[in-house]
PDB file of C-alpha atoms in Angstrom:
ATOM      1  CA  MET A  22      13.845  15.792 -61.336  1.00 59.00           C
ATOM      2  CA  ASP A  23      12.681  19.406 -61.183  1.00 83.00           C
ATOM      3  CA  TYR A  24       9.022  18.472 -61.326  1.00 90.00           C
ATOM      4  CA  ALA A  25       6.404  17.876 -58.652  1.00 92.00           C
ATOM      5  CA  LYS A  26       3.528  15.535 -59.448  1.00 93.00           C
ATOM      6  CA  PRO A  27      -0.073  16.774 -59.163  1.00 93.00           C
ATOM      7  CA  ASP A  28      -0.789  14.975 -55.887  1.00 93.00           C
ATOM      8  CA  ASP A  29       2.321  16.550 -54.344  1.00 94.00           C
ATOM      9  CA  VAL A  30       1.240  19.928 -55.708  1.00 95.00           C
ATOM     10  CA  VAL A  31      -2.173  19.661 -54.048  1.00 96.00           C
ATOM     11  CA  ALA A  32      -0.482  18.734 -50.762  1.00 95.00           C
ATOM     12  CA  ALA A  33       1.630  21.881 -51.188  1.00 95.00           C
ATOM     13  CA  MET A  34      -1.547  23.881 -51.882  1.00 96.00           C
ATOM     14  CA  VAL A  35      -3.038  22.729 -48.569  1.00 96.00           C
ATOM     15  CA  ASP A  36       0.180  23.660 -46.781  1.00 96.00           C
ATOM     16  CA  ALA A  37       0.147  27.070 -48.492  1.00 97.00           C
ATOM     17  CA  SER A  38      -3.432  27.675 -47.373  1.00 97.00           C
ATOM     18  CA  LEU A  39      -2.482  27.042 -43.741  1.00 97.00           C
ATOM     19  CA  LYS A  40       0.501  29.400 -44.000  1.00 97.00           C
ATOM     20  CA  LYS A  41      -1.672  32.126 -45.538  1.00 98.00           C
ATOM     21  CA  LEU A  42      -4.230  31.798 -42.750  1.00 98.00           C
ATOM     22  CA  ALA A  43      -1.441  32.089 -40.170  1.00 97.00           C
ATOM     23  CA  LEU A  44      -0.456  35.546 -41.461  1.00 98.00           C
ATOM     24  CA  GLY A  45      -1.626  38.549 -39.448  1.00 98.00           C
ATOM     25  CA  PRO A  46      -3.331  41.655 -40.879  1.00 98.00           C
ATOM     26  CA  ARG A  47      -0.037  43.591 -40.987  1.00 98.00           C
ATOM     27  CA  ASP A  48       1.663  41.077 -43.264  1.00 98.00           C
ATOM     28  CA  LEU A  49      -1.454  40.614 -45.389  1.00 98.00           C
ATOM     29  CA  LEU A  50      -1.718  44.377 -45.912  1.00 98.00           C
ATOM     30  CA  ILE A  51       1.941  44.814 -46.846  1.00 98.00           C
ATOM     31  CA  ARG A  52       2.115  41.817 -49.164  1.00 98.00           C
ATOM     32  CA  GLY A  53      -1.284  42.539 -50.662  1.00 98.00           C
ATOM     33  CA  ALA A  54      -0.500  46.188 -51.361  1.00 98.00           C
ATOM     34  CA  LEU A  55       2.747  45.220 -53.090  1.00 98.00           C
ATOM     35  CA  SER A  56       0.835  42.746 -55.270  1.00 98.00           C
ATOM     36  CA  GLY A  57      -1.687  45.382 -56.310  1.00 98.00           C
ATOM     37  CA  ALA A  58       1.089  47.793 -57.252  1.00 98.00           C
ATOM     38  CA  LEU A  59       3.014  45.144 -59.218  1.00 98.00           C
ATOM     39  CA  LEU A  60      -0.074  44.199 -61.213  1.00 98.00           C
ATOM     40  CA  GLY A  61      -0.594  47.869 -61.994  1.00 98.00           C
ATOM     41  CA  ALA A  62       2.997  48.228 -63.179  1.00 98.00           C
ATOM     42  CA  ALA A  63       2.711  45.159 -65.414  1.00 98.00           C
ATOM     43  CA  THR A  64      -0.566  46.430 -66.864  1.00 98.00           C
ATOM     44  CA  VAL A  65       1.055  49.735 -67.835  1.00 98.00           C
ATOM     45  CA  LEU A  66       3.970  47.819 -69.328  1.00 97.00           C
ATOM     46  CA  ALA A  67       1.588  45.570 -71.301  1.00 98.00           C
ATOM     47  CA  PHE A  68      -0.376  48.568 -72.589  1.00 97.00           C
ATOM     48  CA  THR A  69       2.903  50.240 -73.566  1.00 97.00           C
ATOM     49  CA  GLY A  70       3.944  47.193 -75.568  1.00 97.00           C
ATOM     50  CA  ALA A  71       0.545  46.972 -77.264  1.00 96.00           C
ATOM     51  CA  VAL A  72       0.394  50.686 -78.102  1.00 96.00           C
ATOM     52  CA  THR A  73       3.954  51.005 -79.407  1.00 95.00           C
ATOM     53  CA  SER A  74       3.837  47.810 -81.462  1.00 96.00           C
ATOM     54  CA  GLY A  75       0.227  48.044 -82.571  1.00 95.00           C
ATOM     55  CA  GLN A  76      -0.140  44.354 -81.623  1.00 95.00           C
ATOM     56  CA  PRO A  77      -2.240  43.532 -78.507  1.00 94.00           C
ATOM     57  CA  ILE A  78      -0.605  40.088 -78.324  1.00 96.00           C
ATOM     58  CA  VAL A  79       2.664  41.814 -77.397  1.00 97.00           C
ATOM     59  CA  GLY A  80       1.013  43.155 -74.255  1.00 97.00           C
ATOM     60  CA  ALA A  81      -0.207  39.674 -73.363  1.00 97.00           C
ATOM     61  CA  LEU A  82       3.314  38.278 -73.718  1.00 97.00           C
ATOM     62  CA  ILE A  83       4.634  40.964 -71.360  1.00 97.00           C
ATOM     63  CA  PHE A  84       1.942  41.008 -68.667  1.00 97.00           C
ATOM     64  CA  PRO A  85       2.877  37.757 -66.827  1.00 97.00           C
ATOM     65  CA  VAL A  86       5.977  39.454 -65.360  1.00 97.00           C
ATOM     66  CA  SER A  87       3.704  40.660 -62.538  1.00 95.00           C
ATOM     67  CA  LEU A  88       2.506  37.214 -61.473  1.00 96.00           C
ATOM     68  CA  VAL A  89       6.052  35.877 -61.719  1.00 97.00           C
ATOM     69  CA  MET A  90       7.261  38.517 -59.259  1.00 97.00           C
ATOM     70  CA  ILE A  91       4.305  37.933 -56.942  1.00 97.00           C
ATOM     71  CA  VAL A  92       4.833  34.156 -56.929  1.00 96.00           C
ATOM     72  CA  LEU A  93       8.590  34.312 -56.446  1.00 97.00           C
ATOM     73  CA  LEU A  94       8.291  36.825 -53.595  1.00 97.00           C
ATOM     74  CA  GLY A  95       5.432  34.979 -51.885  1.00 97.00           C
ATOM     75  CA  LEU A  96       3.134  38.015 -51.927  1.00 98.00           C
ATOM     76  CA  GLU A  97      -0.636  38.004 -51.447  1.00 98.00           C
ATOM     77  CA  LEU A  98      -3.190  38.250 -54.258  1.00 98.00           C
ATOM     78  CA  VAL A  99      -6.856  37.790 -53.389  1.00 98.00           C
ATOM     79  CA  THR A 100      -7.597  36.029 -56.661  1.00 98.00           C
ATOM     80  CA  GLY A 101      -5.004  33.363 -55.897  1.00 97.00           C
ATOM     81  CA  SER A 102      -6.299  33.106 -52.334  1.00 98.00           C
ATOM     82  CA  PHE A 103      -9.758  32.292 -53.703  1.00 98.00           C
ATOM     83  CA  ALA A 104      -8.319  28.948 -54.821  1.00 98.00           C
ATOM     84  CA  MET A 105      -5.818  28.245 -52.046  1.00 97.00           C
ATOM     85  CA  VAL A 106      -7.216  29.414 -48.719  1.00 98.00           C
ATOM     86  CA  PRO A 107     -10.475  27.358 -48.642  1.00 98.00           C
ATOM     87  CA  LEU A 108      -8.462  24.131 -48.814  1.00 97.00           C
ATOM     88  CA  ALA A 109      -7.634  24.461 -45.120  1.00 96.00           C
ATOM     89  CA  ARG A 110     -11.379  24.539 -44.459  1.00 96.00           C
ATOM     90  CA  LEU A 111     -11.949  21.488 -46.645  1.00 95.00           C
ATOM     91  CA  GLU A 112      -9.272  19.687 -44.627  1.00 94.00           C
ATOM     92  CA  GLY A 113     -11.087  20.648 -41.427  1.00 95.00           C
ATOM     93  CA  LYS A 114      -8.167  22.749 -40.184  1.00 95.00           C
ATOM     94  CA  ALA A 115      -9.832  26.191 -40.319  1.00 96.00           C
ATOM     95  CA  GLY A 116     -13.274  27.760 -40.263  1.00 97.00           C
ATOM     96  CA  TRP A 117     -15.002  29.783 -42.958  1.00 97.00           C
ATOM     97  CA  GLY A 118     -14.683  32.869 -40.745  1.00 97.00           C
ATOM     98  CA  ALA A 119     -10.889  32.710 -40.983  1.00 97.00           C
ATOM     99  CA  VAL A 120     -11.092  32.182 -44.745  1.00 98.00           C
ATOM    100  CA  VAL A 121     -13.354  35.200 -45.295  1.00 98.00           C
ATOM    101  CA  ALA A 122     -11.220  37.345 -42.977  1.00 98.00           C
ATOM    102  CA  ASN A 123      -8.114  36.474 -45.010  1.00 98.00           C
ATOM    103  CA  TRP A 124      -9.869  37.292 -48.284  1.00 98.00           C
ATOM    104  CA  SER A 125     -11.125  40.601 -46.875  1.00 98.00           C
ATOM    105  CA  TRP A 126      -7.731  41.827 -45.685  1.00 98.00           C
ATOM    106  CA  VAL A 127      -6.019  40.868 -48.944  1.00 98.00           C
ATOM    107  CA  PHE A 128      -8.805  42.417 -51.051  1.00 98.00           C
ATOM    108  CA  VAL A 129      -8.450  45.735 -49.212  1.00 98.00           C
ATOM    109  CA  ALA A 130      -4.659  45.594 -49.470  1.00 98.00           C
ATOM    110  CA  ASN A 131      -4.747  44.838 -53.218  1.00 98.00           C
ATOM    111  CA  LEU A 132      -7.161  47.753 -53.680  1.00 98.00           C
ATOM    112  CA  LEU A 133      -4.961  50.175 -51.739  1.00 98.00           C
ATOM    113  CA  GLY A 134      -1.809  49.165 -53.587  1.00 98.00           C
ATOM    114  CA  SER A 135      -3.540  49.414 -56.963  1.00 98.00           C
ATOM    115  CA  ILE A 136      -4.991  52.867 -56.287  1.00 98.00           C
ATOM    116  CA  VAL A 137      -1.749  54.286 -54.881  1.00 98.00           C
ATOM    117  CA  PHE A 138       0.245  53.023 -57.861  1.00 98.00           C
ATOM    118  CA  GLY A 139      -2.489  54.309 -60.171  1.00 98.00           C
ATOM    119  CA  ALA A 140      -2.224  57.799 -58.696  1.00 98.00           C
ATOM    120  CA  LEU A 141       1.552  57.755 -59.081  1.00 98.00           C
ATOM    121  CA  ILE A 142       1.453  56.535 -62.695  1.00 97.00           C
ATOM    122  CA  ALA A 143      -1.228  59.119 -63.560  1.00 97.00           C
ATOM    123  CA  ILE A 144       1.141  61.834 -62.344  1.00 97.00           C
ATOM    124  CA  SER A 145       3.980  60.274 -64.322  1.00 96.00           C
ATOM    125  CA  LEU A 146       2.057  59.906 -67.596  1.00 96.00           C
ATOM    126  CA  THR A 147       0.660  63.454 -67.576  1.00 95.00           C
ATOM    127  CA  ASN A 148       3.456  65.344 -65.820  1.00 94.00           C
ATOM    128  CA  MET A 149       1.035  66.075 -62.995  1.00 93.00           C
ATOM    129  CA  GLY A 150      -1.757  67.060 -65.342  1.00 89.00           C
ATOM    130  CA  LYS A 151       0.330  69.401 -67.501  1.00 91.00           C
ATOM    131  CA  THR A 152       0.513  67.032 -70.497  1.00 92.00           C
ATOM    132  CA  GLU A 153      -2.416  65.944 -72.650  1.00 93.00           C
ATOM    133  CA  VAL A 154      -3.739  62.448 -72.076  1.00 95.00           C
ATOM    134  CA  ALA A 155      -2.412  60.394 -74.989  1.00 95.00           C
ATOM    135  CA  GLY A 156      -0.688  57.112 -75.812  1.00 95.00           C
ATOM    136  CA  VAL A 157      -0.715  54.723 -72.860  1.00 97.00           C
ATOM    137  CA  ALA A 158      -2.733  57.158 -70.725  1.00 97.00           C
ATOM    138  CA  ALA A 159      -5.445  57.286 -73.393  1.00 97.00           C
ATOM    139  CA  ARG A 160      -5.388  53.480 -73.585  1.00 97.00           C
ATOM    140  CA  ILE A 161      -6.047  53.267 -69.843  1.00 98.00           C
ATOM    141  CA  VAL A 162      -8.973  55.698 -70.163  1.00 98.00           C
ATOM    142  CA  ALA A 163     -10.460  53.680 -73.030  1.00 97.00           C
ATOM    143  CA  ALA A 164     -10.073  50.416 -71.104  1.00 98.00           C
ATOM    144  CA  ALA A 165     -11.716  51.873 -67.987  1.00 98.00           C
ATOM    145  CA  GLU A 166     -14.743  53.006 -69.990  1.00 98.00           C
ATOM    146  CA  ALA A 167     -14.967  49.720 -71.911  1.00 97.00           C
ATOM    147  CA  LYS A 168     -14.979  47.749 -68.650  1.00 98.00           C
ATOM    148  CA  THR A 169     -17.781  49.806 -67.047  1.00 98.00           C
ATOM    149  CA  ILE A 170     -20.116  52.047 -69.029  1.00 97.00           C
ATOM    150  CA  ALA A 171     -19.938  49.733 -72.039  1.00 96.00           C
ATOM    151  CA  ASN A 172     -21.241  46.925 -69.805  1.00 95.00           C
ATOM    152  CA  GLU A 173     -23.932  49.202 -68.404  1.00 95.00           C
ATOM    153  CA  ALA A 174     -25.168  49.884 -71.933  1.00 96.00           C
ATOM    154  CA  LEU A 175     -25.743  46.136 -72.345  1.00 96.00           C
ATOM    155  CA  GLY A 176     -27.736  45.832 -69.112  1.00 96.00           C
ATOM    156  CA  MET A 177     -28.116  42.324 -67.726  1.00 97.00           C
ATOM    157  CA  ALA A 178     -26.183  40.879 -70.660  1.00 97.00           C
ATOM    158  CA  GLY A 179     -23.233  43.069 -69.657  1.00 96.00           C
ATOM    159  CA  LEU A 180     -23.357  41.847 -66.057  1.00 96.00           C
ATOM    160  CA  VAL A 181     -23.544  38.200 -67.041  1.00 97.00           C
ATOM    161  CA  SER A 182     -20.754  38.466 -69.601  1.00 97.00           C
ATOM    162  CA  VAL A 183     -18.381  40.264 -67.220  1.00 98.00           C
ATOM    163  CA  PHE A 184     -19.168  37.673 -64.513  1.00 98.00           C
ATOM    164  CA  VAL A 185     -18.348  34.837 -66.931  1.00 98.00           C
ATOM    165  CA  LYS A 186     -15.139  36.595 -68.020  1.00 98.00           C
ATOM    166  CA  GLY A 187     -14.227  36.760 -64.324  1.00 98.00           C
ATOM    167  CA  ILE A 188     -14.737  33.006 -63.962  1.00 98.00           C
ATOM    168  CA  LEU A 189     -12.613  32.189 -66.996  1.00 98.00           C
ATOM    169  CA  CYS A 190      -9.921  34.649 -65.960  1.00 98.00           C
ATOM    170  CA  ASN A 191      -9.293  33.361 -62.469  1.00 98.00           C
ATOM    171  CA  TRP A 192      -9.458  29.744 -63.524  1.00 98.00           C
ATOM    172  CA  LEU A 193      -6.371  30.503 -65.620  1.00 97.00           C
ATOM    173  CA  VAL A 194      -4.734  32.859 -63.124  1.00 97.00           C
ATOM    174  CA  CYS A 195      -4.990  30.295 -60.328  1.00 97.00           C
ATOM    175  CA  LEU A 196      -3.623  27.635 -62.651  1.00 97.00           C
ATOM    176  CA  GLY A 197      -0.585  29.894 -63.040  1.00 96.00           C
ATOM    177  CA  VAL A 198      -0.156  30.095 -59.258  1.00 96.00           C
ATOM    178  CA  VAL A 199      -0.593  26.328 -58.877  1.00 97.00           C
ATOM    179  CA  MET A 200       1.645  25.424 -61.802  1.00 96.00           C
ATOM    180  CA  ALA A 201       4.469  27.395 -60.207  1.00 96.00           C
ATOM    181  CA  MET A 202       4.403  24.724 -57.498  1.00 96.00           C
ATOM    182  CA  THR A 203       5.261  22.029 -60.033  1.00 95.00           C
ATOM    183  CA  SER A 204       8.872  23.241 -60.129  1.00 95.00           C
ATOM    184  CA  ASN A 205      11.545  23.879 -57.524  1.00 92.00           C
ATOM    185  CA  SER A 206      13.715  26.032 -59.792  1.00 94.00           C
ATOM    186  CA  THR A 207      13.288  29.726 -60.495  1.00 95.00           C
ATOM    187  CA  VAL A 208      13.301  29.187 -64.262  1.00 95.00           C
ATOM    188  CA  GLY A 209      10.745  26.389 -63.979  1.00 95.00           C
ATOM    189  CA  LYS A 210       8.436  28.516 -61.838  1.00 96.00           C
ATOM    190  CA  ILE A 211       8.660  31.397 -64.321  1.00 96.00           C
ATOM    191  CA  ALA A 212       7.822  29.202 -67.309  1.00 95.00           C
ATOM    192  CA  ALA A 213       4.949  27.423 -65.539  1.00 95.00           C
ATOM    193  CA  THR A 214       3.435  30.698 -64.339  1.00 96.00           C
ATOM    194  CA  TRP A 215       3.776  32.416 -67.706  1.00 97.00           C
ATOM    195  CA  LEU A 216       1.617  30.052 -69.777  1.00 95.00           C
ATOM    196  CA  PRO A 217      -1.887  30.491 -68.265  1.00 96.00           C
ATOM    197  CA  ILE A 218      -1.352  34.173 -67.392  1.00 97.00           C
ATOM    198  CA  PHE A 219      -0.449  34.975 -70.998  1.00 97.00           C
ATOM    199  CA  THR A 220      -3.568  33.080 -72.085  1.00 96.00           C
ATOM    200  CA  PHE A 221      -5.987  35.001 -69.841  1.00 96.00           C
ATOM    201  CA  PHE A 222      -4.620  38.414 -70.821  1.00 96.00           C
ATOM    202  CA  ALA A 223      -4.568  37.594 -74.533  1.00 96.00           C
ATOM    203  CA  LEU A 224      -8.196  36.439 -74.405  1.00 96.00           C
ATOM    204  CA  GLY A 225      -9.373  39.649 -72.712  1.00 95.00           C
ATOM    205  CA  PHE A 226     -10.840  38.120 -69.558  1.00 98.00           C
ATOM    206  CA  GLU A 227     -11.565  40.127 -66.390  1.00 98.00           C
ATOM    207  CA  HIS A 228      -9.281  40.171 -63.343  1.00 98.00           C
ATOM    208  CA  ALA A 229     -10.512  41.926 -60.200  1.00 98.00           C
ATOM    209  CA  VAL A 230      -7.141  43.283 -59.071  1.00 98.00           C
ATOM    210  CA  VAL A 231      -6.088  44.419 -62.543  1.00 98.00           C
ATOM    211  CA  ASN A 232      -9.373  46.317 -62.701  1.00 98.00           C
ATOM    212  CA  MET A 233      -8.660  47.862 -59.288  1.00 98.00           C
ATOM    213  CA  PHE A 234      -5.823  49.587 -61.109  1.00 98.00           C
ATOM    214  CA  ILE A 235      -7.249  50.260 -64.581  1.00 98.00           C
ATOM    215  CA  ILE A 236     -10.629  51.733 -63.640  1.00 98.00           C
ATOM    216  CA  PRO A 237      -9.692  54.224 -60.875  1.00 98.00           C
ATOM    217  CA  THR A 238      -6.559  55.231 -62.793  1.00 98.00           C
ATOM    218  CA  GLY A 239      -8.704  55.818 -65.880  1.00 98.00           C
ATOM    219  CA  MET A 240     -11.013  57.940 -63.723  1.00 98.00           C
ATOM    220  CA  LEU A 241      -8.055  60.020 -62.538  1.00 97.00           C
ATOM    221  CA  LEU A 242      -7.035  60.500 -66.179  1.00 97.00           C
ATOM    222  CA  GLY A 243     -10.500  61.674 -67.229  1.00 96.00           C
ATOM    223  CA  ALA A 244     -12.580  58.566 -67.977  1.00 97.00           C
ATOM    224  CA  LYS A 245     -16.326  59.266 -67.785  1.00 96.00           C
ATOM    225  CA  VAL A 246     -16.817  56.624 -65.124  1.00 97.00           C
ATOM    226  CA  SER A 247     -18.484  57.073 -61.728  1.00 97.00           C
ATOM    227  CA  LEU A 248     -17.866  55.106 -58.553  1.00 97.00           C
ATOM    228  CA  SER A 249     -21.166  53.263 -59.028  1.00 97.00           C
ATOM    229  CA  ASP A 250     -20.213  52.451 -62.637  1.00 97.00           C
ATOM    230  CA  TRP A 251     -16.942  50.988 -61.397  1.00 98.00           C
ATOM    231  CA  TRP A 252     -18.373  48.809 -58.636  1.00 98.00           C
ATOM    232  CA  LEU A 253     -21.777  47.802 -59.976  1.00 97.00           C
ATOM    233  CA  TRP A 254     -20.851  47.130 -63.594  1.00 97.00           C
ATOM    234  CA  ASN A 255     -17.391  45.656 -63.074  1.00 98.00           C
ATOM    235  CA  GLN A 256     -15.705  45.270 -59.696  1.00 98.00           C
ATOM    236  CA  ILE A 257     -18.443  43.352 -57.872  1.00 98.00           C
ATOM    237  CA  PRO A 258     -19.446  40.929 -60.673  1.00 98.00           C
ATOM    238  CA  VAL A 259     -15.808  40.373 -61.679  1.00 98.00           C
ATOM    239  CA  THR A 260     -14.775  39.646 -58.089  1.00 98.00           C
ATOM    240  CA  LEU A 261     -17.615  37.149 -57.719  1.00 98.00           C
ATOM    241  CA  GLY A 262     -16.669  35.543 -61.037  1.00 98.00           C
ATOM    242  CA  ASN A 263     -13.028  35.341 -59.936  1.00 98.00           C
ATOM    243  CA  LEU A 264     -14.166  33.662 -56.713  1.00 98.00           C
ATOM    244  CA  VAL A 265     -16.092  30.996 -58.614  1.00 98.00           C
ATOM    245  CA  GLY A 266     -13.341  30.448 -61.168  1.00 98.00           C
ATOM    246  CA  GLY A 267     -10.545  30.249 -58.613  1.00 98.00           C
ATOM    247  CA  PHE A 268     -12.266  28.137 -55.986  1.00 98.00           C
ATOM    248  CA  VAL A 269     -14.482  25.831 -58.054  1.00 98.00           C
ATOM    249  CA  PHE A 270     -12.524  25.411 -61.296  1.00 97.00           C
ATOM    250  CA  THR A 271      -9.029  25.292 -59.778  1.00 97.00           C
ATOM    251  CA  GLY A 272      -8.793  24.812 -56.013  1.00 97.00           C
ATOM    252  CA  LEU A 273     -11.780  22.529 -55.479  1.00 97.00           C
ATOM    253  CA  ALA A 274     -11.360  20.646 -58.764  1.00 97.00           C
ATOM    254  CA  LEU A 275      -7.709  19.764 -58.132  1.00 97.00           C
ATOM    255  CA  TYR A 276      -8.347  18.989 -54.464  1.00 97.00           C
ATOM    256  CA  ALA A 277     -11.210  16.646 -55.351  1.00 96.00           C
ATOM    257  CA  THR A 278      -9.130  14.534 -57.705  1.00 96.00           C
ATOM    258  CA  TYR A 279      -5.700  14.755 -56.026  1.00 95.00           C
ATOM    259  CA  LYS A 280      -6.737  15.007 -52.383  1.00 89.00           C
ATOM    260  CA  PRO A 281      -3.744  14.162 -50.145  1.00 76.00           C
ATOM    261  CA  ALA A 282      -3.745  10.688 -48.576  1.00 70.00           C
ATOM    262  CA  ALA A 283      -6.937   9.706 -50.380  1.00 52.00           C
ATOM    263  CA  LEU A 284      -7.247   6.849 -52.863  1.00 41.00           C
ATOM    264  CA  SER A 285      -9.946   6.503 -55.447  1.00 43.00           C
ATOM    265  CA  PRO A 286     -12.031   3.258 -55.281  1.00 46.00           C
ATOM    266  CA  ALA A 287     -10.212   1.968 -58.381  1.00 41.00           C
ATOM    267  CA  ALA A 288      -6.821   2.678 -56.864  1.00 38.00           C
ATOM    268  CA  SER A 289      -7.755   1.019 -53.566  1.00 40.00           C
ATOM    269  CA  GLN A 290      -8.621  -2.180 -55.433  1.00 43.00           C
ATOM    270  CA  VAL A 291      -5.127  -2.487 -56.900  1.00 37.00           C
ATOM    271  CA  PRO A 292      -3.299  -3.501 -53.705  1.00 42.00           C
ATOM    272  CA  ALA A 293      -6.181  -5.791 -52.740  1.00 44.00           C
ATOM    273  CA  GLN A 294      -5.980  -7.595 -56.093  1.00 43.00           C
ATOM    274  CA  ALA A 295      -2.188  -7.772 -55.862  1.00 38.00           C
ATOM    275  CA  ASP A 296      -2.463  -9.344 -52.402  1.00 44.00           C
ATOM    276  CA  MET A 297      -4.945 -11.929 -53.703  1.00 43.00           C
ATOM    277  CA  ASP A 298      -2.653 -12.781 -56.619  1.00 44.00           C
ATOM    278  CA  SER A 299       0.285 -13.291 -54.268  1.00 42.00           C
ATOM    279  CA  LYS A 300      -1.723 -15.726 -52.144  1.00 47.00           C
ATOM    280  CA  VAL A 301      -2.696 -17.739 -55.222  1.00 40.00           C
ATOM    281  CA  LEU A 302       0.924 -17.992 -56.326  1.00 39.00           C
ATOM    282  CA  ALA A 303       2.038 -19.035 -52.852  1.00 43.00           C
ATOM    283  CA  SER A 304      -0.525 -21.868 -52.640  1.00 39.00           C
TER     284      SER A 304
END
C-alpha cells in the first residue's frame, strides 16, 4: 500500500534530520535560496489568483504549489527544519550547536533567495519602475504594511498576536512536510502536502519565509515600512513563533508519541500478558 504508518514516518523524520545535518554550507545555501525564491513565486501567484478572482480562497488553493515543489526536490526551508533537525539531538546523535548552525545557514539562504526573487518580481511588475504600482504589486504593498506597521499600531497586542499566528502557521506547515512522508508516490505526496498548507494560507497565519519575500518586496514597491518595522514587528516574532509551532507542536509532539523502537507502558504489557496466557493454556 502507498501509505506509511505514523511510527514509520517518525523514523523517516529522524533519518531526514541526520541527512540535513550532514549537508555542508554550500548545499544549504543553494537549496535554501531556491526555497525562498519558490515561496516568493507561489505568493505572487496566490495574490494574482485572489486579485483577479476577487476571492482570497482562490489564492489559498494555489499557494501550496511552492511547498510541493520544495518537498519533491528535497530543498531546504528553515521552518520545516525547525521540526525535523532537532530530532537528531533528541536521539543523541547530534549536538544543539549543529542544530543551530543548520538553522542559521538555511535562514540566511531563505532570506537571500526571497529578496533576490522579490527584486526581480518588482522589476517585472512595474517595468523597472516605469509603470504605476497597481493590481498584484499594490496587493504586495498592502500586505507588507499590514504585517508590520499595523502590528506596531497595536503595540504589545500586535507582537503577541503575530507570534501566535507564527505558532499556528508552522504547526500546519510542518504537518504538510511530515504528511508528504506518508506516501511513496508523487501524487500522494502532493495531496498530503496540499491539505495543511492550504489551511494555513486560507486562515491568514504568519510564515517567516513568506514574509521574507512580501515585506522587502513591498518596501521596494513603495510600502511605508522601515527595516526596524520589518524585523521588530514581524520577522523576529514570527520566526520565534514558527520555531515553537514547528518544533513543539509537530516535531516534538509526533516524536514523543511515535518514538522509534519505543513502546508505551500499555503496549509493553500486551506481550507479557500474551506470554502468561500461553503458559496457562499449556499447563
